[in-house]
Short mmCIF file of C-alpha atoms in Angstrom, two decimals:
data_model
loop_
_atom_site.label_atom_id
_atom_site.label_comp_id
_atom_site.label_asym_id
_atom_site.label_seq_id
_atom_site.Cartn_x
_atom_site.Cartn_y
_atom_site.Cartn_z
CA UNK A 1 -49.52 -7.94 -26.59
CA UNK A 2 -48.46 -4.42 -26.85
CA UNK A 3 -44.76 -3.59 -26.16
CA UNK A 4 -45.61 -1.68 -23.22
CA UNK A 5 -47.00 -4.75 -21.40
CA UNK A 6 -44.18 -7.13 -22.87
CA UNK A 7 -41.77 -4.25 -20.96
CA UNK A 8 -44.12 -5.23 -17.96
CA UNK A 9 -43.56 -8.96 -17.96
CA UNK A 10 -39.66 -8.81 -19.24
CA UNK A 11 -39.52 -6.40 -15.60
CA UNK A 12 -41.46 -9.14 -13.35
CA UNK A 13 -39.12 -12.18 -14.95
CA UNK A 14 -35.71 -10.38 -13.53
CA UNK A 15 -37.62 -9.54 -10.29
CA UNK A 16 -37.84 -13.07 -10.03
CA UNK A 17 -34.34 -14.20 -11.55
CA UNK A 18 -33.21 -11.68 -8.37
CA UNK A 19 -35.45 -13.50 -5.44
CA UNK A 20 -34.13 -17.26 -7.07
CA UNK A 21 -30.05 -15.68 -6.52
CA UNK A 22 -31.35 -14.33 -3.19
CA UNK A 23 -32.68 -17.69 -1.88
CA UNK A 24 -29.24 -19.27 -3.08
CA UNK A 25 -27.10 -16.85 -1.47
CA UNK A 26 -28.92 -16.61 1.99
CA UNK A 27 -28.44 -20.90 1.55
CA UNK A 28 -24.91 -20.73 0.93
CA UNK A 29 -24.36 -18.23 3.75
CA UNK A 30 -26.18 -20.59 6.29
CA UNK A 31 -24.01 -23.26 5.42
CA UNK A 32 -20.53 -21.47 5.52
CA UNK A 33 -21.46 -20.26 9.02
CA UNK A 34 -22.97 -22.83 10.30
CA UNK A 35 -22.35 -26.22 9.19
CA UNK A 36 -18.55 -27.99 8.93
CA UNK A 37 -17.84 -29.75 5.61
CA UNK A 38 -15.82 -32.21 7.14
CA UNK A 39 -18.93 -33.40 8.88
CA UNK A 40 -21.42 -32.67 5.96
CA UNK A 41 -19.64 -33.22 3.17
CA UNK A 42 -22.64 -32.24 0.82
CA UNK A 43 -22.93 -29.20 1.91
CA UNK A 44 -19.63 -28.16 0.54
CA UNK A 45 -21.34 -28.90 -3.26
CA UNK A 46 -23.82 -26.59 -2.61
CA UNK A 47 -21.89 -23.79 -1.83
CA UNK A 48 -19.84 -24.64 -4.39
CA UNK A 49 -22.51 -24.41 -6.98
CA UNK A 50 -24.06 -21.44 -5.67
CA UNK A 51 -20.65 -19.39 -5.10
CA UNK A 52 -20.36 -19.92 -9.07
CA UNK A 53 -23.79 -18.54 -10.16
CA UNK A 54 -24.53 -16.01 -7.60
CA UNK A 55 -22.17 -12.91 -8.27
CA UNK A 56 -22.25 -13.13 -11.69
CA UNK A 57 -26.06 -13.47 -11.95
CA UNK A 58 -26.51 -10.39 -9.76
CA UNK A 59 -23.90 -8.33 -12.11
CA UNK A 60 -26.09 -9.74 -14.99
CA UNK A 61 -29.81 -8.66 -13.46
CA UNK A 62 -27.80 -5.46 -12.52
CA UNK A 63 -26.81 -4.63 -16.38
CA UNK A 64 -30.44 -5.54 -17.50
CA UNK A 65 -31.76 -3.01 -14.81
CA UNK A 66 -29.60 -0.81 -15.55
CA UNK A 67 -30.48 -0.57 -19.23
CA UNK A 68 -34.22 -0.34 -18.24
CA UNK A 69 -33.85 2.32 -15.60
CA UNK A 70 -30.78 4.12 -16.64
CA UNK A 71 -29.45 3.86 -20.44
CA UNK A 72 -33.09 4.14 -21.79
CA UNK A 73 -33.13 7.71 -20.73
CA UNK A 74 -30.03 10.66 -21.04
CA UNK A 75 -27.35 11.07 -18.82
CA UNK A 76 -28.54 14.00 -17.07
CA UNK A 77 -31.72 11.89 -15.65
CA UNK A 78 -30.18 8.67 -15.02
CA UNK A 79 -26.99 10.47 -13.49
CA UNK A 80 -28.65 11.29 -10.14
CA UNK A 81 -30.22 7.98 -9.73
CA UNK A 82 -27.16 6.36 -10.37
CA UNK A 83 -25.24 8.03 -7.82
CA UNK A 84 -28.11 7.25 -5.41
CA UNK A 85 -27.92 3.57 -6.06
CA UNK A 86 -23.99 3.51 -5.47
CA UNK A 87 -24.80 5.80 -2.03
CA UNK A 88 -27.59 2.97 -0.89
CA UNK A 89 -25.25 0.27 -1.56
CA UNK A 90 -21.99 1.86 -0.45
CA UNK A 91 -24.16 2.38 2.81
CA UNK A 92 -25.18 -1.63 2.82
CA UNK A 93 -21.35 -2.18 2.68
CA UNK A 94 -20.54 0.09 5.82
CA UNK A 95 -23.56 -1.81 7.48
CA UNK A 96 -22.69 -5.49 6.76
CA UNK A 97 -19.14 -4.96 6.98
CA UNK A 98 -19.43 -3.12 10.67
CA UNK A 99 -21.77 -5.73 11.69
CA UNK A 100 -19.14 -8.80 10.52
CA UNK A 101 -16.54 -7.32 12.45
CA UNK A 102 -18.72 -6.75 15.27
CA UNK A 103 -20.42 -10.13 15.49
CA UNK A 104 -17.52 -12.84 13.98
CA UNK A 105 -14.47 -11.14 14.88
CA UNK A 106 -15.63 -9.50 18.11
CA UNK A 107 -14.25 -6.03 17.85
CA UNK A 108 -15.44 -2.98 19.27
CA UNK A 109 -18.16 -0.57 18.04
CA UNK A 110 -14.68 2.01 17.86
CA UNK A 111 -13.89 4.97 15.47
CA UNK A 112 -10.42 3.25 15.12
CA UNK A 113 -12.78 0.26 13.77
CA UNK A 114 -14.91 1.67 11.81
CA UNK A 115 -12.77 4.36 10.01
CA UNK A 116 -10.96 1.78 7.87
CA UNK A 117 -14.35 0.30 6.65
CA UNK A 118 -15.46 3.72 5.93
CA UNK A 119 -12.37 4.50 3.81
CA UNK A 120 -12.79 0.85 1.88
CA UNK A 121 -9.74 0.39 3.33
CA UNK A 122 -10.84 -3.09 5.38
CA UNK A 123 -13.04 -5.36 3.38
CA UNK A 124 -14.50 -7.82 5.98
CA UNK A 125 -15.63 -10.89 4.90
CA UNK A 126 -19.11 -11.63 3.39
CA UNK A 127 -19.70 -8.01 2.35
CA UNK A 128 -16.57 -7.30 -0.46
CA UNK A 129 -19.18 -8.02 -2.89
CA UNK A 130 -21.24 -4.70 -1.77
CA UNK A 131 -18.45 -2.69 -2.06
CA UNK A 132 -18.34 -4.36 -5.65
CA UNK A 133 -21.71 -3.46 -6.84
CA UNK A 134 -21.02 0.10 -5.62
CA UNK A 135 -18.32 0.09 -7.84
CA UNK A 136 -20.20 -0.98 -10.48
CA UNK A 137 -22.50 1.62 -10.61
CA UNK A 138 -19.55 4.37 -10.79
CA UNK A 139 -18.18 2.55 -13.70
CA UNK A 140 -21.80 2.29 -15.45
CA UNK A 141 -22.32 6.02 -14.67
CA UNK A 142 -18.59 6.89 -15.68
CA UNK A 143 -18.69 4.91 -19.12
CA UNK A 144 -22.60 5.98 -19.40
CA UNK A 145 -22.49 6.96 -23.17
CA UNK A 146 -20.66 4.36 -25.29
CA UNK A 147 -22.22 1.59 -22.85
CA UNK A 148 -25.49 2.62 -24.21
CA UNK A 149 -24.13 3.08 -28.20
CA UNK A 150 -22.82 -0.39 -27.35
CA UNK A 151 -25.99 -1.74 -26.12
CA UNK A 152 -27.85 -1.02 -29.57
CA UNK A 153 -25.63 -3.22 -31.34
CA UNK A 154 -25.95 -6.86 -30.50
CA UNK A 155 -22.63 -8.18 -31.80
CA UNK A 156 -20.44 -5.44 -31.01
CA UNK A 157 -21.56 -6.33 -27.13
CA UNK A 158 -21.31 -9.62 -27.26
CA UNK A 159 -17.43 -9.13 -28.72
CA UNK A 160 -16.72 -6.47 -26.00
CA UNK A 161 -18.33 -8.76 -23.45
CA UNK A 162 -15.70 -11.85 -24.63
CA UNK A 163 -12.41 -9.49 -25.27
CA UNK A 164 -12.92 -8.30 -21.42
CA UNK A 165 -12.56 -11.85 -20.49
CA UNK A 166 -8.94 -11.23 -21.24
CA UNK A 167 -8.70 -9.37 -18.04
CA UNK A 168 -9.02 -12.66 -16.16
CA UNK A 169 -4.66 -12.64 -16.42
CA UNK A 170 -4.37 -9.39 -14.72
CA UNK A 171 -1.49 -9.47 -12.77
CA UNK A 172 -3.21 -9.50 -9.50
CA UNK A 173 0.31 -9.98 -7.54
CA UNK A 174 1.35 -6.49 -7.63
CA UNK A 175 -2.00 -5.16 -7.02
CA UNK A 176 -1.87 -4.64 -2.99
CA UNK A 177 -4.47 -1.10 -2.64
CA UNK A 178 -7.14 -2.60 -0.84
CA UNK A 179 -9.29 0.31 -2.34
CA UNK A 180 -8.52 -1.40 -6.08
CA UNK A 181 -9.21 -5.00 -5.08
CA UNK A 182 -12.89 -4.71 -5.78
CA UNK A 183 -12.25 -2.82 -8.94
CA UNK A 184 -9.45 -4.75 -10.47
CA UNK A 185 -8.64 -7.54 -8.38
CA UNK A 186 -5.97 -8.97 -5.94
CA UNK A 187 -4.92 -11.33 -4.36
CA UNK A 188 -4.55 -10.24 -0.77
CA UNK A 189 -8.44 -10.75 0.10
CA UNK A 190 -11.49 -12.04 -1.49
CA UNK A 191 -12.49 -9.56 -3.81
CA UNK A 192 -15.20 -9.74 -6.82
CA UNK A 193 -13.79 -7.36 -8.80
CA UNK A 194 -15.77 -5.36 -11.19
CA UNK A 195 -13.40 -5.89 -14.33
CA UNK A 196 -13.41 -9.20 -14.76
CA UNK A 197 -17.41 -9.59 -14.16
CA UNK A 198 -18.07 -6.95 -15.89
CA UNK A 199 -19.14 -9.39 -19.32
CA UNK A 200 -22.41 -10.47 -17.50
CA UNK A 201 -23.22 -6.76 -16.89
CA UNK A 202 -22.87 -5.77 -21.00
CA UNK A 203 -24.75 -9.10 -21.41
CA UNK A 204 -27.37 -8.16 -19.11
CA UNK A 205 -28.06 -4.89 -20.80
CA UNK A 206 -28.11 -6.56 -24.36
CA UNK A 207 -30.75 -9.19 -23.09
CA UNK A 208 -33.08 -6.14 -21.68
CA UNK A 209 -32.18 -4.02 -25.03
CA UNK A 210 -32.82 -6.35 -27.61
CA UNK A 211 -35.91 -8.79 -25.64
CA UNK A 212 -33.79 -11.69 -25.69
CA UNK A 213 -35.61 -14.83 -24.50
CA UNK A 214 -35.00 -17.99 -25.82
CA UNK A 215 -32.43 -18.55 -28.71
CA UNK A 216 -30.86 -21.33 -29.63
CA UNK A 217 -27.74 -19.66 -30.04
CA UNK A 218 -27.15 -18.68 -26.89
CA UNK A 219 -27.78 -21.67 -25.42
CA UNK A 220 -25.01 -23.17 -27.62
CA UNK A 221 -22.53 -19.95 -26.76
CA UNK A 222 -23.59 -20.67 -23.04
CA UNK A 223 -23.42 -24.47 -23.11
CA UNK A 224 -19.98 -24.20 -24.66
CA UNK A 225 -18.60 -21.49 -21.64
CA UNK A 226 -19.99 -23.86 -19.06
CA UNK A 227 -18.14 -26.90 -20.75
CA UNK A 228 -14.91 -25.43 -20.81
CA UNK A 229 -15.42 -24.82 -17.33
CA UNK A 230 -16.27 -28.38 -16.59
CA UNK A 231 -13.08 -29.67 -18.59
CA UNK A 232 -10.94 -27.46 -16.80
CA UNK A 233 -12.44 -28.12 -13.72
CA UNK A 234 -12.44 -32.36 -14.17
CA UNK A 235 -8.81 -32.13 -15.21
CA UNK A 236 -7.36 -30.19 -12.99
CA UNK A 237 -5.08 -32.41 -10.62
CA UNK A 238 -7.59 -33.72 -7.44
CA UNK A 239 -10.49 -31.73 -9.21
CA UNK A 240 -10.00 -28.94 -7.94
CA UNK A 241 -12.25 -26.24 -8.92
CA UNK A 242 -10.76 -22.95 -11.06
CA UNK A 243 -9.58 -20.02 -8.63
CA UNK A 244 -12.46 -17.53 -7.28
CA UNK A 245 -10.52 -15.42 -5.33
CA UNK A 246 -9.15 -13.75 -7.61
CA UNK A 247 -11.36 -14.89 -10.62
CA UNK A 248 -9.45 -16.76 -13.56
CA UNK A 249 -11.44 -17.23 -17.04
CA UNK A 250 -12.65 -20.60 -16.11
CA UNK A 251 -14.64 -19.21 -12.95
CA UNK A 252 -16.18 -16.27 -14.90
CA UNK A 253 -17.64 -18.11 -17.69
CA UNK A 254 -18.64 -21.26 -15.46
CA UNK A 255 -22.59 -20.03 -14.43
CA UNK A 256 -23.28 -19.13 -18.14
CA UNK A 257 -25.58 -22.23 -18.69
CA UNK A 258 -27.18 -22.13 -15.17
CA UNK A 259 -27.90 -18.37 -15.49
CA UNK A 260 -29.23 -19.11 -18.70
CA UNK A 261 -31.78 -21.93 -17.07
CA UNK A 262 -32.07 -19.09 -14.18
CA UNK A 263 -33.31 -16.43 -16.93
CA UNK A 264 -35.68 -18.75 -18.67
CA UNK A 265 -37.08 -20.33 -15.54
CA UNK A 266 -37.88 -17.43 -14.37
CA UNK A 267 -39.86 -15.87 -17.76
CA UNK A 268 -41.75 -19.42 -17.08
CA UNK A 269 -42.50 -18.48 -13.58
CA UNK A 270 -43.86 -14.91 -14.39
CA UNK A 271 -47.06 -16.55 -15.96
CA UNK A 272 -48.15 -17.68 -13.12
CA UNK A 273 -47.46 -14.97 -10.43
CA UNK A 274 -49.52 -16.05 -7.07
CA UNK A 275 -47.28 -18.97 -6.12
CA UNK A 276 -44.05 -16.73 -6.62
CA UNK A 277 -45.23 -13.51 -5.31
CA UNK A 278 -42.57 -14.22 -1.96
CA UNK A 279 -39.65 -14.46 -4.39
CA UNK A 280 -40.24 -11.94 -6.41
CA UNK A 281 -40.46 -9.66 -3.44
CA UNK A 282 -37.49 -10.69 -2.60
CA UNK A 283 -35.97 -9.81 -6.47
CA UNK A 284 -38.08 -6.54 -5.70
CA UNK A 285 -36.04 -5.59 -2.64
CA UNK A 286 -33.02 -7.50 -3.08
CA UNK A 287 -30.42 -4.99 -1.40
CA UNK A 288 -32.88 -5.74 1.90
CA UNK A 289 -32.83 -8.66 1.71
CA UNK A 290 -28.82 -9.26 1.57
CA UNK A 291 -27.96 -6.96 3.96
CA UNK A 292 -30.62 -7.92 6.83
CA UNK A 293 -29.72 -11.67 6.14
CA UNK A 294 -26.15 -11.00 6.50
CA UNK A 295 -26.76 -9.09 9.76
CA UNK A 296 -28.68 -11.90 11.31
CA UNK A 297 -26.45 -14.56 10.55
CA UNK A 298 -23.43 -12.93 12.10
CA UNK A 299 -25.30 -11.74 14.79
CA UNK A 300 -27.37 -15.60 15.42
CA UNK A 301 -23.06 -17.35 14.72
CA UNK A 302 -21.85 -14.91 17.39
CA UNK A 303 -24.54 -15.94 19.94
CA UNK A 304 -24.88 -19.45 18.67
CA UNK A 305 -20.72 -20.79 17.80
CA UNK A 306 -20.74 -23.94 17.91
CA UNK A 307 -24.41 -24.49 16.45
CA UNK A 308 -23.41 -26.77 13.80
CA UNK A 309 -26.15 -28.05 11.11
CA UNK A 310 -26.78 -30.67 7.67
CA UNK A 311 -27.17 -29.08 4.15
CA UNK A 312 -31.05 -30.32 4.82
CA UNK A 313 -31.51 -28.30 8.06
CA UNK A 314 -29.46 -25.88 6.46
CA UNK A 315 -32.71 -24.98 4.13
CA UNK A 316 -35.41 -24.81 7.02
CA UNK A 317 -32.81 -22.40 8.84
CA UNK A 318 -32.27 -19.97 5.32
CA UNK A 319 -36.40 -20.31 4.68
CA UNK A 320 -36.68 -18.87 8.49
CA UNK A 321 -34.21 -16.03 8.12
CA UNK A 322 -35.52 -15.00 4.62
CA UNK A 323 -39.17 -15.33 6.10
CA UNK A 324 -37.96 -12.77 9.08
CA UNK A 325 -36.97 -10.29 6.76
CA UNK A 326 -39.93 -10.79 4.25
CA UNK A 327 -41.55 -10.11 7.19
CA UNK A 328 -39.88 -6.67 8.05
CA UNK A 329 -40.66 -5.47 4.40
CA UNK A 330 -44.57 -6.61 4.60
CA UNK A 331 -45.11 -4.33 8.16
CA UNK A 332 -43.17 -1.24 6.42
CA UNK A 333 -46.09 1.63 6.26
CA UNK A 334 -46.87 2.11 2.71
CA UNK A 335 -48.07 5.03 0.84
CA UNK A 336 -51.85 5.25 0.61
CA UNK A 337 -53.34 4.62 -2.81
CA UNK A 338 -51.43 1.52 -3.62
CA UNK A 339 -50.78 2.49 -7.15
CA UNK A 340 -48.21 4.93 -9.12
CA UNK A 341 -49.41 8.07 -9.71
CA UNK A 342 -50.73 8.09 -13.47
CA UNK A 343 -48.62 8.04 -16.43
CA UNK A 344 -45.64 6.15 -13.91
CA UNK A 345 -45.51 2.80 -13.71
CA UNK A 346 -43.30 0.48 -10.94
CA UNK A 347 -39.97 -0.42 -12.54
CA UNK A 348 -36.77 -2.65 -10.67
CA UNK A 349 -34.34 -0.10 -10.46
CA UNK A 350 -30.47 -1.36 -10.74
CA UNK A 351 -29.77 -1.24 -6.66
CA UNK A 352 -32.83 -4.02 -6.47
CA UNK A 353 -35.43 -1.98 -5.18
CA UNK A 354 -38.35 -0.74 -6.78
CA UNK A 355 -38.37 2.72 -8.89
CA UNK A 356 -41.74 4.39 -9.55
CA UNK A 357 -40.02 7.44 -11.01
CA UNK A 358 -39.65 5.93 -14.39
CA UNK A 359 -41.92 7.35 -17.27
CA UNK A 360 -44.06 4.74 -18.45
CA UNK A 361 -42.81 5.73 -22.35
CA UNK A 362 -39.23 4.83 -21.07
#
């Protein structure tokens, strides 16, 4: 196989690692608007377990994008794209944060409204983490050079990666600027701040870097990150899980072994593309995908409030909403031809859509 092809097939595997955190995350939201825990009480473990893996795995697919689409080529061509990506999402943010506001809290469509959202100055609930992401990018664009000196070296990353876990004891009492909550952290609203997550993004780029696949070592380093979450988690007093909101170490390092699984499931599932095709769509054009499921949900809970249903229905009613906005992709007017032009070649770019702009020597 020539490394031009392995490039290929390392691209399709994270399309699909994407569509798998996309299914979970449209899943969890179903649940949290529209089933009670206190009458389905297993529907609280689900969100539970996909709340752990979901951020994190997206700031991880977002570092190994990255380093494919940006930090393989020099600053002055990945700049621009860069700051496009943080404009798409930054615009997702306004959109899902308008619509919550709109839909669950029943506000009007009012300047005095939507000003705050547009100065990051209201984070509405169920769309922090696109503000995050946004702020992500700036940070990836802003530290652009020694992130990629610190991608070629394997062990320099992977000690970077661990020391920022120390920001996990920020003092996120005094931290009150609703603009630095998604950046830093706080504890005045649920924020997923960039910081702290920010060791699944350096991992992320070393794994598309260096082709990491399987390796026993990791599995060990990510077996032993996801046990001391479990021990902290089973002793805690009533079992109560670490904090989220704002992340401590224990929550950061939880998903390590399940993203793991994620990553190598989904290399498995890339040999066999037919029967995945829908998720990988879904990887392809994940920024859609949130967005438009967020939008119906708030709108379907604001027609629908007391619609209340199991973790089981729960899956039929996610498959449905997923399957209307697959749908809105699939009747999009393409451009005729079908294929890149020659010499370009259809890469994930790092805001989860799909760049053809990338050189095919990249």
């Amino acid at each position: 196989m020539s490394a031009q092809q392995a490039v290929k097939r390392r691209e399709r595997a994270v399309d699909l690692f994407k569509g798998l955190l996309v299914i979970g995350m449209a899943y969890c939201h179903t649940l949290q608007f529209f089933s009670d825990q206190q009458v389905y009480p297993n529907g609280q473990r689900f969100i539970d377990a996909i709340n752990l893996i979901t951020f994190s795995g997206f700031v991880f697919a977002f570092g190994y994008v990255s380093q494919l689409a940006y930090y393989a080529k020099t600053f002055r061509r990945a700049a621009p794209r860069m700051l496009a990506a943080a404009a798409k999402t930054l615009v997702a943010f306004y959109l899902s944060g308008t619509a919550y506001r709109v839909f669950i809290d029943g506000r009007g469509l009012t300047w005095a409204n939507i000003k705050p959202i547009l100065l990051l100055d209201d984070m509405p609930g169920w769309s922090e983490f696109l503000a995050s992401f946004t702020y992500l990018t700036i940070v990836g664009l802003t530290l652009f050079v020694p992130l990629k000196k610190l991608a070629e070296r394997k062990w320099l990353g992977s000690a970077v990666a661990a020391a920022l876990l120390m920001t996990t004891w920020m003092p996120y009492g005094s931290i009150h600027t609703t603009q630095l909550g998604p950046l830093i952290g706080t504890r005045d609203f649920a924020s997923f701040p960039v910081l702290q997550y920010f060791p699944y993004y350096i991992v992320g780029m070393l794994f598309a870097r260096h082709r990491m696949a399987w390796d026993w070592r990791v599995l060990a380093g990510a077996a032993a990150l996801t046990g001391a979450f479990l021990w902290k988690w089973l002793s805690a007093e009533g079992q109560a899980l670490p904090g989220r909101f704002p992340p401590t170490v224990w929550w950061i390092v939880g998903p390590a072994l399940i993203l793991y699984g994620y990553y190598l499931l989904s290399k498995l599932m890339e040999r066999y593309p037919a029967p995945f095709a829908p998720i990988e769509a879904m990887g392809r054009n994940v920024l859609w995908f949130l967005v438009m499921s967020n939008m119906l949900i708030f709108a379907l809970k604001s027609k629908q409030p007391d619609w209340m249903i199991s973790a089981a229905d729960g899956c039929w009613m996610a498959l449905a909403l997923l399957t209307v906005v697959s749908f809105s992709v699939w009747i999009v007017t393409k451009p005729s031809g079908g294929r890149p032009p020659a010499g370009r070649e259809s890469r994930p770019a790092a805001d989860g859509t799909t760049s053809t702009n990338m050189s095919s020597s990249a």
